[in-house]
Amino acid sequence: MSFAAAALAVLVTMALVLVRALKGPTVFDRILAVNAFGTLTVLLISVVGFLQGRPEFLDLALVYALINFIGTIAVTKFIKFRDMGHGEQAAGPDAGDI
Amino acid sequence: MAFPVDPIIFDILTWLFILPGAVLLIIGGIGMITMPDVFARMHPAGVIDTLGCELILVGLMFQAGLTIVTVKLALILAFIFFTSPTATHALARACLNAGVTPRVDEEKSAALSRGGRP
């Protein structure tokens, strides 16, 4: 029962965050919203695993948390440099310093 | 369970952790919609990523007992605890580099810089 309440709260929050990801005036709003959405996905996978009595889903949640962080950093770097990085010659002295 | 405690107390503890976590998640979601600009929206994102997320994960730990599941939950919790501020910091730096400036209340900041009360 407590798992169902948690899953409901996570789903409602996902809907609210998704509204911001669709509306966001700048690209940074969207990145922020998608990052929060990824964290909520990790939570939802964990809670649904408990809800169905299959806590093995936590492995998926762990991998998703890792990918979410790497993805956010990669997209932020891409937005800043328009490039995934070719060293300091191509991107300037500030490259990699994010 | 390794120690002789009534299992109902773990259900109560789970409720005690999951209910505030759920409330904080929804507060963070509402804040993501109502806050005025990117830098202000980082605060509700922080509410979602830290306390909302971690109270729910700790609540799940009480249901798992002393097993490998609790270890995995603790790993997820520690990982989110460290990566969420890092991602937000990188995002804030990218915003400032791209020329997005925070909205400032001009009258209040002028009054503060004169040393008066806002």
Coordinates of N, CA and C in Angstrom, one line a residue, chain A residues 2-43:
Chain A
S2 N 1.9 1.2 0.8 CA 2.8 2.4 0.8 C 3.6 2.5 -0.5
F3 N 3.8 1.3 -1.1 CA 4.5 1.4 -2.4 C 3.6 2.0 -3.5
A4 N 2.3 1.7 -3.4 CA 1.4 2.3 -4.4 C 1.3 3.8 -4.2
A5 N 1.3 4.3 -2.9 CA 1.3 5.7 -2.7 C 2.6 6.4 -3.3
A6 N 3.7 5.7 -3.1 CA 5.0 6.3 -3.6 C 4.9 6.3 -5.1
A7 N 4.4 5.2 -5.7 CA 4.4 5.1 -7.2 C 3.5 6.2 -7.7
L8 N 2.4 6.5 -7.0 CA 1.4 7.5 -7.5 C 2.1 8.9 -7.4
A9 N 2.8 9.2 -6.3 CA 3.5 10.5 -6.2 C 4.5 10.6 -7.3
V10 N 5.3 9.5 -7.5 CA 6.3 9.6 -8.6 C 5.7 9.9 -9.9
L11 N 4.6 9.3 -10.2 CA 3.9 9.5 -11.5 C 3.4 10.9 -11.7
V12 N 2.8 11.4 -10.6 CA 2.3 12.8 -10.7 C 3.4 13.8 -10.9
T13 N 4.6 13.5 -10.2 CA 5.7 14.4 -10.3 C 6.3 14.3 -11.7
M14 N 6.3 13.1 -12.2 CA 6.8 12.9 -13.6 C 6.0 13.7 -14.6
A15 N 4.7 13.7 -14.4 CA 3.8 14.5 -15.3 C 4.2 16.0 -15.2
L16 N 4.3 16.5 -14.0 CA 4.6 17.9 -13.8 C 5.9 18.3 -14.4
V17 N 7.0 17.4 -14.2 CA 8.3 17.7 -14.7 C 8.3 17.7 -16.2
L18 N 7.5 16.8 -16.8 CA 7.4 16.6 -18.2 C 6.8 17.9 -18.9
V19 N 5.8 18.5 -18.1 CA 5.2 19.8 -18.6 C 6.3 20.8 -18.7
R20 N 7.2 20.9 -17.8 CA 8.3 21.8 -17.8 C 9.3 21.5 -19.0
A21 N 9.5 20.2 -19.2 CA 10.4 19.8 -20.3 C 9.9 20.2 -21.6
L22 N 8.5 20.2 -21.8 CA 7.9 20.5 -23.0 C 7.8 22.0 -23.2
K23 N 7.6 22.8 -22.1 CA 7.3 24.2 -22.2 C 8.6 25.0 -22.1
G24 N 9.6 24.5 -21.4 CA 10.8 25.2 -21.1 C 11.3 26.2 -22.1
P25 N 11.4 27.5 -21.8 CA 11.8 28.5 -22.8 C 13.2 28.3 -23.3
T26 N 14.1 28.0 -22.4 CA 15.5 27.8 -22.9 C 15.8 26.3 -22.9
V27 N 16.9 25.9 -23.5 CA 17.3 24.5 -23.6 C 17.8 24.0 -22.2
F28 N 18.2 25.0 -21.4 CA 18.7 24.6 -20.1 C 17.5 24.1 -19.2
D29 N 16.3 24.8 -19.3 CA 15.2 24.3 -18.6 C 14.9 22.8 -19.0
R30 N 15.0 22.5 -20.3 CA 14.7 21.2 -20.7 C 15.7 20.2 -20.2
I31 N 17.0 20.6 -20.1 CA 18.0 19.7 -19.6 C 17.7 19.4 -18.1
L32 N 17.4 20.5 -17.4 CA 17.1 20.3 -16.0 C 15.9 19.4 -15.7
A33 N 14.9 19.6 -16.5 CA 13.7 18.8 -16.4 C 14.0 17.3 -16.7
V34 N 14.8 17.1 -17.8 CA 15.0 15.7 -18.2 C 15.9 15.0 -17.2
N35 N 16.8 15.8 -16.5 CA 17.6 15.2 -15.5 C 16.7 14.8 -14.3
A36 N 15.8 15.7 -13.9 CA 14.9 15.3 -12.8 C 14.0 14.1 -13.2
F37 N 13.6 14.1 -14.5 CA 12.8 13.0 -15.0 C 13.6 11.7 -14.9
G38 N 14.9 11.7 -15.2 CA 15.7 10.5 -15.1 C 15.8 10.0 -13.6
T39 N 16.0 11.0 -12.7 CA 16.0 10.6 -11.3 C 14.7 9.9 -10.9
L40 N 13.5 10.5 -11.3 CA 12.2 10.0 -11.0 C 12.0 8.6 -11.6
T41 N 12.6 8.4 -12.8 CA 12.5 7.1 -13.4 C 13.3 6.0 -12.6
V42 N 14.4 6.4 -12.1 CA 15.1 5.5 -11.2 C 14.2 5.1 -10.0
L43 N 13.6 6.1 -9.4 CA 12.7 5.9 -8.3 C 11.5 5.0 -8.7

